Amino acid sequence: MLLYEIMRGLMSDELTLSQMLQEFLNTVIADADYNLPYSDALQKICTGLHLAYVEYRIKVPSNRIIRHGASRHQILYGSERPCGKTFSFQYHTDFNGTVSISMTAVPDFSADDSMAEIYHTFSNHLFLLLSSRNISEIIQHLIEYDIQTDTLNLPYISELYHEIHSDGSGVDYAVLFINLRNFKYINQTGGMACGDEALIRYADKIRESLTDYELLARPGGDNFVLTIKKEHLQDFLSFLEDVPLSALPGAPDKIYHISAHVGVHISQNPKDTFSYRLECASKALTLGRNVLNRMVVYYSDELNARLVWAKNVIASFNRAATQHEFVPYYQPKVDMPTGKIVGLEALVRWNHDGQIIYPDRFINILENNSLITELDLQMLQSVCADLHLWLQAGLTPPPVSINISRKDLYVPDIEKKIINIIQKAGIEPSQIEIEITEISTESDVQRIISFFNEIRSCGIRVSLDDFGTGYSSLSLINSVPADIIKIDRSFIGCCIDSARSLTLVSAIIDLAVRLDTRIIAEGVETEEQARLLMKIGCTDAQGYFYDRPLDFATITQRISAGYYPQVLLPEKELQLQN
């Protein structure tokens, strides 16, 4: 009935029209369930007000709520081409933007000042209605999107996934869980604003590479979630290997090359839910980052079992360390021409529930979860205790080498901790040799030089393990003050069949001898390898040719005996050497 009263007012008295128009629009604003359709009401009111055209424009700059700003032009009502008198009204928003509402009267209608006032009143009400709608849209956007990067959030990507793939087409898409590598470095070098902008730019670059129905979400932090068409997957993974970001606030002259750990789930079951697929991708990511040291990992049941194992290792570590389940096994180092045992290498084994577990099943897990230093120091204590027992028994044990992780080098006062353990055990420092592996960067080399210098100043010997891999080079022998160089087993295995490998090993041996650095060959498994190494000047060897790593009781017997069979070169070869 209200509409008919308005229409009667339109035909009688303009003041009544203004009042009734306000009352009507107030009713629409107050009652969201008002039974007259909004567009229908607008059409009848515009007709009654002799309006041919009503349009709405909004311009809002970028801000924290509306990341890319807003620019919209909408025709609210248009019955014919506008050619009458136009009235424009402008409003300012809380986001330093403007909203404009323009009204054009029908041709030949005399829109006097009283009608202009009514149009202004009508415009005010439209502004209120449109602002209410815009606020609702902003609230809905905040519910569905990540405020910082303007990507989807997890609940909304899940909703869209099931909406898009209700027909089972999800099997044509991979679900990816992404974690940016070393992202804290950006915050450290450029500040928090630099890191925030880096996330925004990274999200924008990913968004630019997506195709239809591929989705991007940010669950938080430096993590992202995507759905990618399987035929697009390999190209996208290649793209993720290096995403350059430059001109960031706080670091305008730096270029950051962002790479990522990625967990991938490929589904064969159209009924797999998004939450299940996301959980699988997350597990693959965790496994690749914390256990396998791989950038991209595809989920499988086998990998999931490894992840479960990794969690068990972490959960069991403190108890296992307290109960001394981690024990050293010893592998002899032998002077091949005499057969004399010249050293031992302590290799960790885990005596877990009556089973001996080898380090390849737990070392990486401990390294990636900041537990490796505790294990390494405990191993040093165990070796010192074993040396003490041998000395008490009247034996003369050779020096024992202990591996420490590269990550130990960055533990505060690690040198002092090592020295204190040896001193408290009453062991001569010369009985201990520290081995460092996994040299991978120039910064590692500089840190190792500093570490080796301090350790050697106390009489502890040091060696470079796995020489020939990672960052290692011939110049490293000259740069790093090592007492011993251990040639990696991969070269030893190739020397028999590869002249190139033999030449390289010969060069390493020759340079080490000239610099008065001792050389030991790892992984010697056959007499043929042993003789070949002796021919090119390497006399010390370690490997299955002599013994596998042995428990305390067995290695004690070997120390008592003191010797292995000699490796003899044919007489002609001896004469050539001499």
PDB file of C-alpha atoms in Angstrom, residues 28 67 110 120 168 199 215 223 253 260 262 278 302 422 465 537:
ATOM      1  CA  VAL A  28      13.840  -0.544   2.361  1.00  0.00           C
ATOM      2  CA  ARG A  67      44.146  -4.148  -1.878  1.00  0.00           C
ATOM      3  CA  SER A 110      11.241  21.025 -16.444  1.00  0.00           C
ATOM      4  CA  HIS A 120      19.230  15.318  -4.018  1.00  0.00           C
ATOM      5  CA  GLY A 168      34.475 -35.115 -10.186  1.00  0.00           C
ATOM      6  CA  LEU A 199      54.427 -11.754   0.028  1.00  0.00           C
ATOM      7  CA  LEU A 215      42.931 -21.338  -7.472  1.00  0.00           C
ATOM      8  CA  ASN A 223      52.665 -20.534   2.923  1.00  0.00           C
ATOM      9  CA  ASP A 253      68.713  -2.296  -4.695  1.00  0.00           C
ATOM     10  CA  ALA A 260      59.935 -22.918  -2.399  1.00  0.00           C
ATOM     11  CA  VAL A 262      56.363 -27.886  -2.513  1.00  0.00           C
ATOM     12  CA  LEU A 278      45.399 -30.474   1.312  1.00  0.00           C
ATOM     13  CA  GLU A 302      54.991 -44.884   1.282  1.00  0.00           C
ATOM     14  CA  ILE A 422      87.316 -34.005  26.047  1.00  0.00           C
ATOM     15  CA  ASP A 465      85.178 -35.676   5.079  1.00  0.00           C
ATOM     16  CA  GLY A 537     100.411 -42.657  -3.434  1.00  0.00           C
TER      17      GLY A 537
END
